[in-house]
Amino acid sequence: MLYWFYQAFGINLFQYITVRAGFSFFLAFVLTIYLMPLFIRWARAKKANQPINKFAPKAHLKKRDTPTMGGVVFIVSTIVATLLGAKLNNPYMLGALMTLVSFCLIGVGDDLGKIVSGNNLHGLSARKKFLLQFTTGLVIGLFLIAYTHFDTRFYIPFVKFPLFDMGWGAAVFWSLVIVAASNAVNLTDGLDGLATVPSIFALFSLGVIVYVTGNAILSSYLLWPKIIGVGEVAVVASALIGGLLGFLWYNCNPAEVFMGDSGSLTVGAFLGYMAILGKSEILLILIGAIFVIETISVIAQIGSYKLRGKRIFLMAPIHHHFEMKQWAENKIIVRFWIISFIANLLALITLKIR
């Protein structure tokens, strides 16, 4: 809408992505701050509480009456802020909205299954969830190739030229990136605010990268791939940061609400989508370092138990391992935030090293 003001009335200020990104940030933040208490009251009345995994540390039992599905609120706030702040005829914006809406619906389906059954393990089956995620990611990938003629070449950090062209196979690769990022954030969302702040750091880093990718001058100066139009998606990233900050107001320890799969799956999928637009699929490993560590800890734990009959960690994901070692919850959370901040700082430095 703001871009329409620029076109219709010549309000020059609204042509700038940075201005509209700032507007979207504040709008999503205010909407989330306002709507979340209403949602919390509604969720408590409907007993839409987070079922606690019976294998979780005993300290989690006190959280069993905490409402979940708070992700719906900040995702809706993000979408509203995006509709008002972004240039909606941009095809990459359509892909961003497609990602947010589709993965939020998958997450809602998973959350509702857990709430109705009263069991944290009785949401969507792992096979069904993966199938839905992969199919949705594949549709998004095919949309990028067929509708936007998006660059299908494969880039890696520190190298200014693409290694090879993936062709239509890029859609499969991109789908796997989106699914991996979506599930990685979901695994990390186990302590109050643990997934929220690293997601904010990652969104900021990818927002910068996408803005550079869509800017002819900056991309040329930094020897970065130039893809006209993708910079507009930085508006969505800014809005989602605002929504997550508003959510953190209620999610910080002790949490009044959890984001649920409706939030974590969506945030992760959008991180994957932004990494694709910024030709940073490999760099996403560093940007989402905490999410990667959490995922590897689960894979290693399961693999070790199946192959050797022994566990590597006291409990996986790894944040539960530190809980079992009697680390205070806040200490685990803040230390993971610090690691995430440093990793994202290193990722941004790579912009200049090519």
mmCIF file of C-alpha atoms in Angstrom:
data_model
loop_
_atom_site.group_PDB
_atom_site.id
_atom_site.type_symbol
_atom_site.label_atom_id
_atom_site.label_comp_id
_atom_site.label_asym_id
_atom_site.label_seq_id
_atom_site.Cartn_x
_atom_site.Cartn_y
_atom_site.Cartn_z
ATOM 1 C CA MET A 1 0.000 0.000 0.000
ATOM 2 C CA LEU A 2 2.765 2.444 0.867
ATOM 3 C CA TYR A 3 4.355 1.866 -2.522
ATOM 4 C CA TRP A 4 0.982 2.733 -4.084
ATOM 5 C CA PHE A 5 1.158 6.092 -2.312
ATOM 6 C CA TYR A 6 4.471 6.673 -4.037
ATOM 7 C CA GLN A 7 3.043 5.759 -7.443
ATOM 8 C CA ALA A 8 -0.287 7.581 -7.044
ATOM 9 C CA PHE A 9 0.736 10.711 -5.188
ATOM 10 C CA GLY A 10 4.459 10.910 -5.811
ATOM 11 C CA ILE A 11 5.380 10.591 -2.131
ATOM 12 C CA ASN A 12 9.005 9.845 -2.869
ATOM 13 C CA LEU A 13 9.811 8.575 0.630
ATOM 14 C CA PHE A 14 7.765 5.420 0.098
ATOM 15 C CA GLN A 15 9.751 4.196 -2.881
ATOM 16 C CA TYR A 16 12.628 3.182 -0.597
ATOM 17 C CA ILE A 17 12.728 -0.384 0.667
ATOM 18 C CA THR A 18 14.422 0.686 3.902
ATOM 19 C CA VAL A 19 11.605 3.104 4.781
ATOM 20 C CA ARG A 20 8.872 0.568 4.094
ATOM 21 C CA ALA A 21 10.847 -2.103 5.964
ATOM 22 C CA GLY A 22 11.000 0.185 8.998
ATOM 23 C CA PHE A 23 7.253 0.850 8.803
ATOM 24 C CA SER A 24 6.513 -2.894 8.518
ATOM 25 C CA PHE A 25 8.767 -3.663 11.492
ATOM 26 C CA PHE A 26 6.955 -1.269 13.824
ATOM 27 C CA LEU A 27 3.497 -2.235 12.587
ATOM 28 C CA ALA A 28 4.122 -5.983 13.080
ATOM 29 C CA PHE A 29 5.631 -5.309 16.518
ATOM 30 C CA VAL A 30 2.677 -3.179 17.689
ATOM 31 C CA LEU A 31 0.106 -5.610 16.286
ATOM 32 C CA THR A 32 1.770 -8.560 18.033
ATOM 33 C CA ILE A 33 2.067 -6.688 21.336
ATOM 34 C CA TYR A 34 -1.636 -5.790 21.136
ATOM 35 C CA LEU A 35 -3.042 -9.088 19.878
ATOM 36 C CA MET A 36 -0.978 -11.552 21.928
ATOM 37 C CA PRO A 37 -2.699 -10.911 25.309
ATOM 38 C CA LEU A 38 -6.072 -11.385 23.586
ATOM 39 C CA PHE A 39 -4.846 -14.650 22.102
ATOM 40 C CA ILE A 40 -3.408 -15.841 25.432
ATOM 41 C CA ARG A 41 -6.748 -15.242 27.189
ATOM 42 C CA TRP A 42 -8.595 -17.062 24.396
ATOM 43 C CA ALA A 43 -6.125 -19.985 24.407
ATOM 44 C CA ARG A 44 -6.405 -20.386 28.176
ATOM 45 C CA ALA A 45 -10.192 -20.395 27.974
ATOM 46 C CA LYS A 46 -10.075 -23.057 25.247
ATOM 47 C CA LYS A 47 -7.299 -24.976 27.089
ATOM 48 C CA ALA A 48 -5.071 -24.745 24.015
ATOM 49 C CA ASN A 49 -2.054 -25.594 26.137
ATOM 50 C CA GLN A 50 1.321 -27.029 25.183
ATOM 51 C CA PRO A 51 1.418 -30.796 25.880
ATOM 52 C CA ILE A 52 4.692 -31.662 27.598
ATOM 53 C CA ASN A 53 6.710 -34.582 26.266
ATOM 54 C CA LYS A 54 6.862 -37.282 28.943
ATOM 55 C CA PHE A 55 10.600 -37.646 28.295
ATOM 56 C CA ALA A 56 11.300 -33.920 28.840
ATOM 57 C CA PRO A 57 13.184 -32.787 31.976
ATOM 58 C CA LYS A 58 10.934 -32.575 35.046
ATOM 59 C CA ALA A 59 11.360 -28.786 35.169
ATOM 60 C CA HIS A 60 9.124 -28.614 32.088
ATOM 61 C CA LEU A 61 6.102 -29.946 33.981
ATOM 62 C CA LYS A 62 5.416 -26.461 35.355
ATOM 63 C CA LYS A 63 4.951 -25.286 31.750
ATOM 64 C CA ARG A 64 2.110 -27.683 30.945
ATOM 65 C CA ASP A 65 -0.579 -24.974 31.336
ATOM 66 C CA THR A 66 1.202 -22.527 29.005
ATOM 67 C CA PRO A 67 -0.801 -21.702 25.847
ATOM 68 C CA THR A 68 0.735 -22.621 22.508
ATOM 69 C CA MET A 69 0.193 -21.609 18.834
ATOM 70 C CA GLY A 70 1.371 -18.040 19.544
ATOM 71 C CA GLY A 71 3.118 -18.253 16.196
ATOM 72 C CA VAL A 72 -0.237 -17.663 14.496
ATOM 73 C CA VAL A 73 -0.357 -14.175 16.023
ATOM 74 C CA PHE A 74 3.052 -12.953 14.916
ATOM 75 C CA ILE A 75 2.733 -14.588 11.497
ATOM 76 C CA VAL A 76 -0.636 -12.875 10.920
ATOM 77 C CA SER A 77 0.875 -9.595 12.140
ATOM 78 C CA THR A 78 3.770 -10.078 9.723
ATOM 79 C CA ILE A 79 1.431 -10.716 6.806
ATOM 80 C CA VAL A 80 -0.691 -7.639 7.609
ATOM 81 C CA ALA A 81 2.419 -5.453 7.912
ATOM 82 C CA THR A 82 3.733 -6.872 4.643
ATOM 83 C CA LEU A 83 0.476 -6.208 2.792
ATOM 84 C CA LEU A 84 0.597 -2.590 3.941
ATOM 85 C CA GLY A 85 4.306 -1.977 3.496
ATOM 86 C CA ALA A 86 5.512 -4.043 0.552
ATOM 87 C CA LYS A 87 5.311 -3.802 -3.229
ATOM 88 C CA LEU A 88 2.782 -6.571 -3.789
ATOM 89 C CA ASN A 89 3.221 -6.981 -7.548
ATOM 90 C CA ASN A 90 6.754 -8.210 -6.929
ATOM 91 C CA PRO A 91 6.843 -11.972 -7.738
ATOM 92 C CA TYR A 92 9.344 -12.706 -4.959
ATOM 93 C CA MET A 93 6.897 -11.122 -2.522
ATOM 94 C CA LEU A 94 4.242 -13.573 -3.679
ATOM 95 C CA GLY A 95 6.676 -16.420 -2.969
ATOM 96 C CA ALA A 96 7.335 -15.024 0.506
ATOM 97 C CA LEU A 97 3.624 -14.825 1.331
ATOM 98 C CA MET A 98 3.130 -18.324 -0.081
ATOM 99 C CA THR A 99 5.855 -19.606 2.244
ATOM 100 C CA LEU A 100 4.450 -17.893 5.338
ATOM 101 C CA VAL A 101 0.846 -18.951 4.788
ATOM 102 C CA SER A 102 1.462 -22.562 3.692
ATOM 103 C CA PHE A 103 3.933 -23.500 6.439
ATOM 104 C CA CYS A 104 1.832 -21.757 9.083
ATOM 105 C CA LEU A 105 -1.121 -23.928 8.037
ATOM 106 C CA ILE A 106 1.048 -27.060 8.287
ATOM 107 C CA GLY A 107 2.145 -25.955 11.755
ATOM 108 C CA VAL A 108 -1.414 -25.241 12.857
ATOM 109 C CA GLY A 109 -2.442 -28.731 11.777
ATOM 110 C CA ASP A 110 0.399 -30.214 13.824
ATOM 111 C CA ASP A 111 -0.361 -28.062 16.872
ATOM 112 C CA LEU A 112 -4.080 -28.857 16.827
ATOM 113 C CA GLY A 113 -3.347 -32.577 16.696
ATOM 114 C CA LYS A 114 -1.161 -32.297 19.807
ATOM 115 C CA ILE A 115 -3.671 -30.134 21.679
ATOM 116 C CA VAL A 116 -6.672 -32.368 20.921
ATOM 117 C CA SER A 117 -4.796 -35.559 21.821
ATOM 118 C CA GLY A 118 -3.073 -33.988 24.821
ATOM 119 C CA ASN A 119 0.152 -35.652 23.705
ATOM 120 C CA ASN A 120 3.200 -33.859 22.324
ATOM 121 C CA LEU A 121 3.905 -36.815 20.024
ATOM 122 C CA HIS A 122 0.444 -37.056 18.470
ATOM 123 C CA GLY A 123 0.449 -34.208 15.969
ATOM 124 C CA LEU A 124 1.019 -34.846 12.287
ATOM 125 C CA SER A 125 3.038 -38.006 11.704
ATOM 126 C CA ALA A 126 6.669 -37.421 10.757
ATOM 127 C CA ARG A 127 6.053 -38.883 7.289
ATOM 128 C CA LYS A 128 2.958 -36.769 6.632
ATOM 129 C CA LYS A 129 4.623 -33.609 7.908
ATOM 130 C CA PHE A 130 7.704 -34.151 5.749
ATOM 131 C CA LEU A 131 5.561 -34.891 2.704
ATOM 132 C CA LEU A 132 3.563 -31.676 3.197
ATOM 133 C CA GLN A 133 6.708 -29.632 3.783
ATOM 134 C CA PHE A 134 8.607 -31.079 0.834
ATOM 135 C CA THR A 135 5.670 -30.734 -1.555
ATOM 136 C CA THR A 136 5.098 -27.135 -0.486
ATOM 137 C CA GLY A 137 8.808 -26.358 -0.823
ATOM 138 C CA LEU A 138 8.850 -27.957 -4.257
ATOM 139 C CA VAL A 139 5.900 -25.832 -5.389
ATOM 140 C CA ILE A 140 7.716 -22.718 -4.183
ATOM 141 C CA GLY A 141 10.883 -23.782 -6.009
ATOM 142 C CA LEU A 142 8.993 -24.478 -9.236
ATOM 143 C CA PHE A 143 7.238 -21.121 -8.871
ATOM 144 C CA LEU A 144 10.600 -19.349 -8.656
ATOM 145 C CA ILE A 145 11.914 -21.074 -11.776
ATOM 146 C CA ALA A 146 8.782 -20.985 -13.940
ATOM 147 C CA TYR A 147 7.301 -17.634 -12.937
ATOM 148 C CA THR A 148 10.287 -15.471 -12.037
ATOM 149 C CA HIS A 149 12.987 -17.257 -14.120
ATOM 150 C CA PHE A 150 15.124 -17.201 -10.981
ATOM 151 C CA ASP A 151 18.851 -17.879 -11.241
ATOM 152 C CA THR A 152 19.349 -21.630 -10.773
ATOM 153 C CA ARG A 153 23.138 -21.490 -10.516
ATOM 154 C CA PHE A 154 24.832 -22.764 -7.356
ATOM 155 C CA TYR A 155 27.052 -20.430 -5.306
ATOM 156 C CA ILE A 156 29.239 -21.019 -2.259
ATOM 157 C CA PRO A 157 30.785 -18.511 0.189
ATOM 158 C CA PHE A 158 34.101 -16.827 -0.680
ATOM 159 C CA VAL A 159 33.747 -17.612 -4.390
ATOM 160 C CA LYS A 160 32.516 -14.837 -6.677
ATOM 161 C CA PHE A 161 31.475 -17.104 -9.565
ATOM 162 C CA PRO A 162 28.822 -19.869 -9.600
ATOM 163 C CA LEU A 163 30.071 -23.462 -9.564
ATOM 164 C CA PHE A 164 27.425 -24.955 -11.852
ATOM 165 C CA ASP A 165 23.823 -24.610 -13.031
ATOM 166 C CA MET A 166 21.309 -26.875 -11.262
ATOM 167 C CA GLY A 167 18.588 -26.336 -13.866
ATOM 168 C CA TRP A 168 15.176 -27.679 -12.886
ATOM 169 C CA GLY A 169 16.905 -29.778 -10.222
ATOM 170 C CA ALA A 170 17.241 -26.545 -8.267
ATOM 171 C CA ALA A 171 13.572 -26.859 -7.252
ATOM 172 C CA VAL A 172 14.318 -30.124 -5.414
ATOM 173 C CA PHE A 173 17.427 -28.668 -3.769
ATOM 174 C CA TRP A 174 15.573 -25.545 -2.685
ATOM 175 C CA SER A 175 12.738 -27.632 -1.288
ATOM 176 C CA LEU A 176 15.226 -29.573 0.845
ATOM 177 C CA VAL A 177 16.766 -26.286 2.057
ATOM 178 C CA ILE A 178 13.349 -24.987 3.106
ATOM 179 C CA VAL A 179 12.367 -28.254 4.803
ATOM 180 C CA ALA A 180 15.712 -28.556 6.622
ATOM 181 C CA ALA A 181 15.550 -24.965 7.899
ATOM 182 C CA SER A 182 11.914 -25.377 8.928
ATOM 183 C CA ASN A 183 12.563 -28.501 10.998
ATOM 184 C CA ALA A 184 15.815 -27.150 12.449
ATOM 185 C CA VAL A 185 14.053 -24.137 13.976
ATOM 186 C CA ASN A 186 11.280 -26.442 15.180
ATOM 187 C CA LEU A 187 13.795 -28.642 17.028
ATOM 188 C CA THR A 188 15.394 -25.594 18.653
ATOM 189 C CA ASP A 189 12.098 -24.287 20.007
ATOM 190 C CA GLY A 190 12.318 -26.076 23.348
ATOM 191 C CA LEU A 191 13.128 -23.372 25.902
ATOM 192 C CA ASP A 192 11.661 -19.925 26.521
ATOM 193 C CA GLY A 193 12.955 -17.592 23.824
ATOM 194 C CA LEU A 194 15.625 -20.041 22.671
ATOM 195 C CA ALA A 195 14.537 -20.126 19.029
ATOM 196 C CA THR A 196 13.174 -16.572 18.918
ATOM 197 C CA VAL A 197 16.345 -14.499 19.239
ATOM 198 C CA PRO A 198 18.546 -16.628 16.919
ATOM 199 C CA SER A 199 15.704 -16.361 14.386
ATOM 200 C CA ILE A 200 15.813 -12.569 14.703
ATOM 201 C CA PHE A 201 19.592 -12.566 14.158
ATOM 202 C CA ALA A 202 19.228 -14.850 11.129
ATOM 203 C CA LEU A 203 16.427 -12.757 9.640
ATOM 204 C CA PHE A 204 18.525 -9.615 10.006
ATOM 205 C CA SER A 205 21.548 -11.220 8.321
ATOM 206 C CA LEU A 206 19.486 -12.643 5.475
ATOM 207 C CA GLY A 207 17.598 -9.376 5.154
ATOM 208 C CA VAL A 208 20.906 -7.590 4.583
ATOM 209 C CA ILE A 209 22.027 -10.243 2.088
ATOM 210 C CA VAL A 210 18.752 -10.150 0.140
ATOM 211 C CA TYR A 211 18.838 -6.342 0.065
ATOM 212 C CA VAL A 212 22.389 -6.440 -1.307
ATOM 213 C CA THR A 213 21.403 -9.098 -3.868
ATOM 214 C CA GLY A 214 18.614 -6.880 -5.191
ATOM 215 C CA ASN A 215 20.694 -3.700 -5.255
ATOM 216 C CA ALA A 216 22.688 -3.202 -8.473
ATOM 217 C CA ILE A 217 25.303 -0.915 -6.888
ATOM 218 C CA LEU A 218 25.925 -2.885 -3.676
ATOM 219 C CA SER A 219 25.945 -6.279 -5.392
ATOM 220 C CA SER A 220 28.449 -5.009 -7.951
ATOM 221 C CA TYR A 221 30.680 -3.492 -5.262
ATOM 222 C CA LEU A 222 30.645 -6.651 -3.129
ATOM 223 C CA LEU A 223 30.919 -8.993 -6.155
ATOM 224 C CA TRP A 224 27.656 -10.602 -5.072
ATOM 225 C CA PRO A 225 25.096 -12.197 -7.434
ATOM 226 C CA LYS A 226 22.678 -9.524 -8.718
ATOM 227 C CA ILE A 227 18.995 -10.468 -8.926
ATOM 228 C CA ILE A 228 16.738 -7.499 -9.502
ATOM 229 C CA GLY A 229 13.606 -7.454 -7.350
ATOM 230 C CA VAL A 230 14.572 -9.778 -4.500
ATOM 231 C CA GLY A 231 15.468 -6.853 -2.229
ATOM 232 C CA GLU A 232 11.761 -6.217 -1.679
ATOM 233 C CA VAL A 233 11.585 -9.345 0.479
ATOM 234 C CA ALA A 234 13.677 -7.485 3.089
ATOM 235 C CA VAL A 235 10.386 -5.754 3.947
ATOM 236 C CA VAL A 236 8.906 -9.129 4.956
ATOM 237 C CA ALA A 237 12.029 -10.016 6.943
ATOM 238 C CA SER A 238 11.793 -6.720 8.810
ATOM 239 C CA ALA A 239 8.106 -7.290 9.541
ATOM 240 C CA LEU A 240 8.825 -10.808 10.845
ATOM 241 C CA ILE A 241 11.586 -9.443 13.095
ATOM 242 C CA GLY A 242 9.061 -6.973 14.517
ATOM 243 C CA GLY A 243 6.547 -9.766 15.046
ATOM 244 C CA LEU A 244 9.131 -11.960 16.761
ATOM 245 C CA LEU A 245 10.232 -9.126 19.055
ATOM 246 C CA GLY A 246 6.610 -8.578 20.038
ATOM 247 C CA PHE A 247 6.288 -12.308 20.653
ATOM 248 C CA LEU A 248 9.483 -12.321 22.739
ATOM 249 C CA TRP A 249 7.831 -9.807 25.089
ATOM 250 C CA TYR A 250 5.535 -12.659 26.176
ATOM 251 C CA ASN A 251 7.820 -15.602 25.412
ATOM 252 C CA CYS A 252 10.842 -14.628 27.544
ATOM 253 C CA ASN A 253 11.394 -16.739 30.650
ATOM 254 C CA PRO A 254 9.013 -17.576 32.234
ATOM 255 C CA ALA A 255 7.020 -17.786 29.005
ATOM 256 C CA GLU A 256 3.352 -16.797 28.922
ATOM 257 C CA VAL A 257 2.925 -18.388 25.481
ATOM 258 C CA PHE A 258 4.810 -20.714 23.136
ATOM 259 C CA MET A 259 5.052 -20.225 19.388
ATOM 260 C CA GLY A 260 4.236 -23.849 18.612
ATOM 261 C CA ASP A 261 4.873 -25.493 15.260
ATOM 262 C CA SER A 262 2.698 -22.839 13.630
ATOM 263 C CA GLY A 263 5.480 -20.380 14.392
ATOM 264 C CA SER A 264 8.690 -22.413 14.356
ATOM 265 C CA LEU A 265 8.010 -24.298 11.123
ATOM 266 C CA THR A 266 7.045 -21.044 9.400
ATOM 267 C CA VAL A 267 10.026 -19.021 10.598
ATOM 268 C CA GLY A 268 12.428 -21.772 9.565
ATOM 269 C CA ALA A 269 10.827 -22.154 6.135
ATOM 270 C CA PHE A 270 11.047 -18.412 5.539
ATOM 271 C CA LEU A 271 14.723 -18.418 6.528
ATOM 272 C CA GLY A 272 15.260 -21.119 3.906
ATOM 273 C CA TYR A 273 13.341 -19.088 1.311
ATOM 274 C CA MET A 274 15.434 -15.982 2.010
ATOM 275 C CA ALA A 275 18.668 -17.980 1.793
ATOM 276 C CA ILE A 276 17.579 -19.146 -1.656
ATOM 277 C CA LEU A 277 16.824 -15.595 -2.822
ATOM 278 C CA GLY A 278 20.186 -14.385 -1.499
ATOM 279 C CA LYS A 279 22.071 -17.314 -3.101
ATOM 280 C CA SER A 280 23.202 -18.189 0.429
ATOM 281 C CA GLU A 281 21.970 -21.746 0.867
ATOM 282 C CA ILE A 282 25.384 -22.897 2.128
ATOM 283 C CA LEU A 283 25.979 -19.746 4.187
ATOM 284 C CA LEU A 284 22.694 -20.529 5.960
ATOM 285 C CA ILE A 285 24.619 -23.212 7.868
ATOM 286 C CA LEU A 286 26.598 -20.437 9.592
ATOM 287 C CA ILE A 287 23.701 -17.991 9.836
ATOM 288 C CA GLY A 288 21.576 -20.653 11.523
ATOM 289 C CA ALA A 289 24.444 -22.185 13.502
ATOM 290 C CA ILE A 290 22.356 -22.826 16.608
ATOM 291 C CA PHE A 291 19.652 -24.528 14.569
ATOM 292 C CA VAL A 292 22.291 -26.667 12.859
ATOM 293 C CA ILE A 293 23.889 -27.645 16.174
ATOM 294 C CA GLU A 294 20.507 -28.634 17.610
ATOM 295 C CA THR A 295 19.677 -30.718 14.531
ATOM 296 C CA ILE A 296 23.063 -32.450 14.450
ATOM 297 C CA SER A 297 22.707 -33.319 18.143
ATOM 298 C CA VAL A 298 19.416 -35.109 17.410
ATOM 299 C CA ILE A 299 20.810 -36.944 14.362
ATOM 300 C CA ALA A 300 23.938 -37.973 16.272
ATOM 301 C CA GLN A 301 21.912 -39.151 19.274
ATOM 302 C CA ILE A 302 19.563 -41.298 17.190
ATOM 303 C CA GLY A 303 22.375 -42.634 15.002
ATOM 304 C CA SER A 304 24.562 -43.544 17.944
ATOM 305 C CA TYR A 305 21.720 -45.297 19.764
ATOM 306 C CA LYS A 306 20.718 -47.331 16.714
ATOM 307 C CA LEU A 307 24.262 -48.269 15.737
ATOM 308 C CA ARG A 308 25.937 -48.705 19.135
ATOM 309 C CA GLY A 309 23.060 -48.873 21.585
ATOM 310 C CA LYS A 310 24.611 -45.912 23.426
ATOM 311 C CA ARG A 311 23.609 -42.269 23.765
ATOM 312 C CA ILE A 312 26.033 -39.397 23.158
ATOM 313 C CA PHE A 313 24.024 -36.830 25.120
ATOM 314 C CA LEU A 314 21.994 -37.159 28.281
ATOM 315 C CA MET A 315 19.063 -35.997 26.154
ATOM 316 C CA ALA A 316 18.612 -34.481 22.695
ATOM 317 C CA PRO A 317 18.230 -31.838 21.328
ATOM 318 C CA ILE A 318 21.355 -30.544 22.984
ATOM 319 C CA HIS A 319 19.650 -27.829 25.062
ATOM 320 C CA HIS A 320 17.985 -30.639 27.037
ATOM 321 C CA HIS A 321 21.438 -32.184 27.613
ATOM 322 C CA PHE A 322 22.512 -29.031 29.439
ATOM 323 C CA GLU A 323 19.243 -29.009 31.368
ATOM 324 C CA MET A 324 19.992 -32.544 32.539
ATOM 325 C CA LYS A 325 23.409 -31.313 33.659
ATOM 326 C CA GLN A 326 21.548 -28.847 35.906
ATOM 327 C CA TRP A 327 22.349 -25.704 33.937
ATOM 328 C CA ALA A 328 19.869 -22.916 34.676
ATOM 329 C CA GLU A 329 17.434 -22.391 31.792
ATOM 330 C CA ASN A 330 18.355 -18.723 31.387
ATOM 331 C CA LYS A 331 22.049 -19.597 31.223
ATOM 332 C CA ILE A 332 21.458 -22.077 28.384
ATOM 333 C CA ILE A 333 19.274 -19.610 26.486
ATOM 334 C CA VAL A 334 21.586 -16.600 26.747
ATOM 335 C CA ARG A 335 24.716 -18.610 25.881
ATOM 336 C CA PHE A 336 22.997 -19.983 22.779
ATOM 337 C CA TRP A 337 22.000 -16.417 21.861
ATOM 338 C CA ILE A 338 25.640 -15.332 22.159
ATOM 339 C CA ILE A 339 26.794 -18.154 19.872
ATOM 340 C CA SER A 340 24.103 -17.208 17.352
ATOM 341 C CA PHE A 341 25.101 -13.540 17.398
ATOM 342 C CA ILE A 342 28.768 -14.352 16.786
ATOM 343 C CA ALA A 343 27.903 -16.782 13.976
ATOM 344 C CA ASN A 344 25.746 -14.187 12.221
ATOM 345 C CA LEU A 345 28.451 -11.549 12.598
ATOM 346 C CA LEU A 346 30.908 -13.913 10.897
ATOM 347 C CA ALA A 347 28.348 -14.628 8.157
ATOM 348 C CA LEU A 348 27.971 -10.911 7.394
ATOM 349 C CA ILE A 349 31.747 -10.515 7.225
ATOM 350 C CA THR A 350 31.805 -13.043 4.367
ATOM 351 C CA LEU A 351 29.909 -10.518 2.235
ATOM 352 C CA LYS A 352 33.184 -8.705 1.647
ATOM 353 C CA ILE A 353 35.458 -11.759 1.434
ATOM 354 C CA ARG A 354 35.028 -13.112 -2.081
#
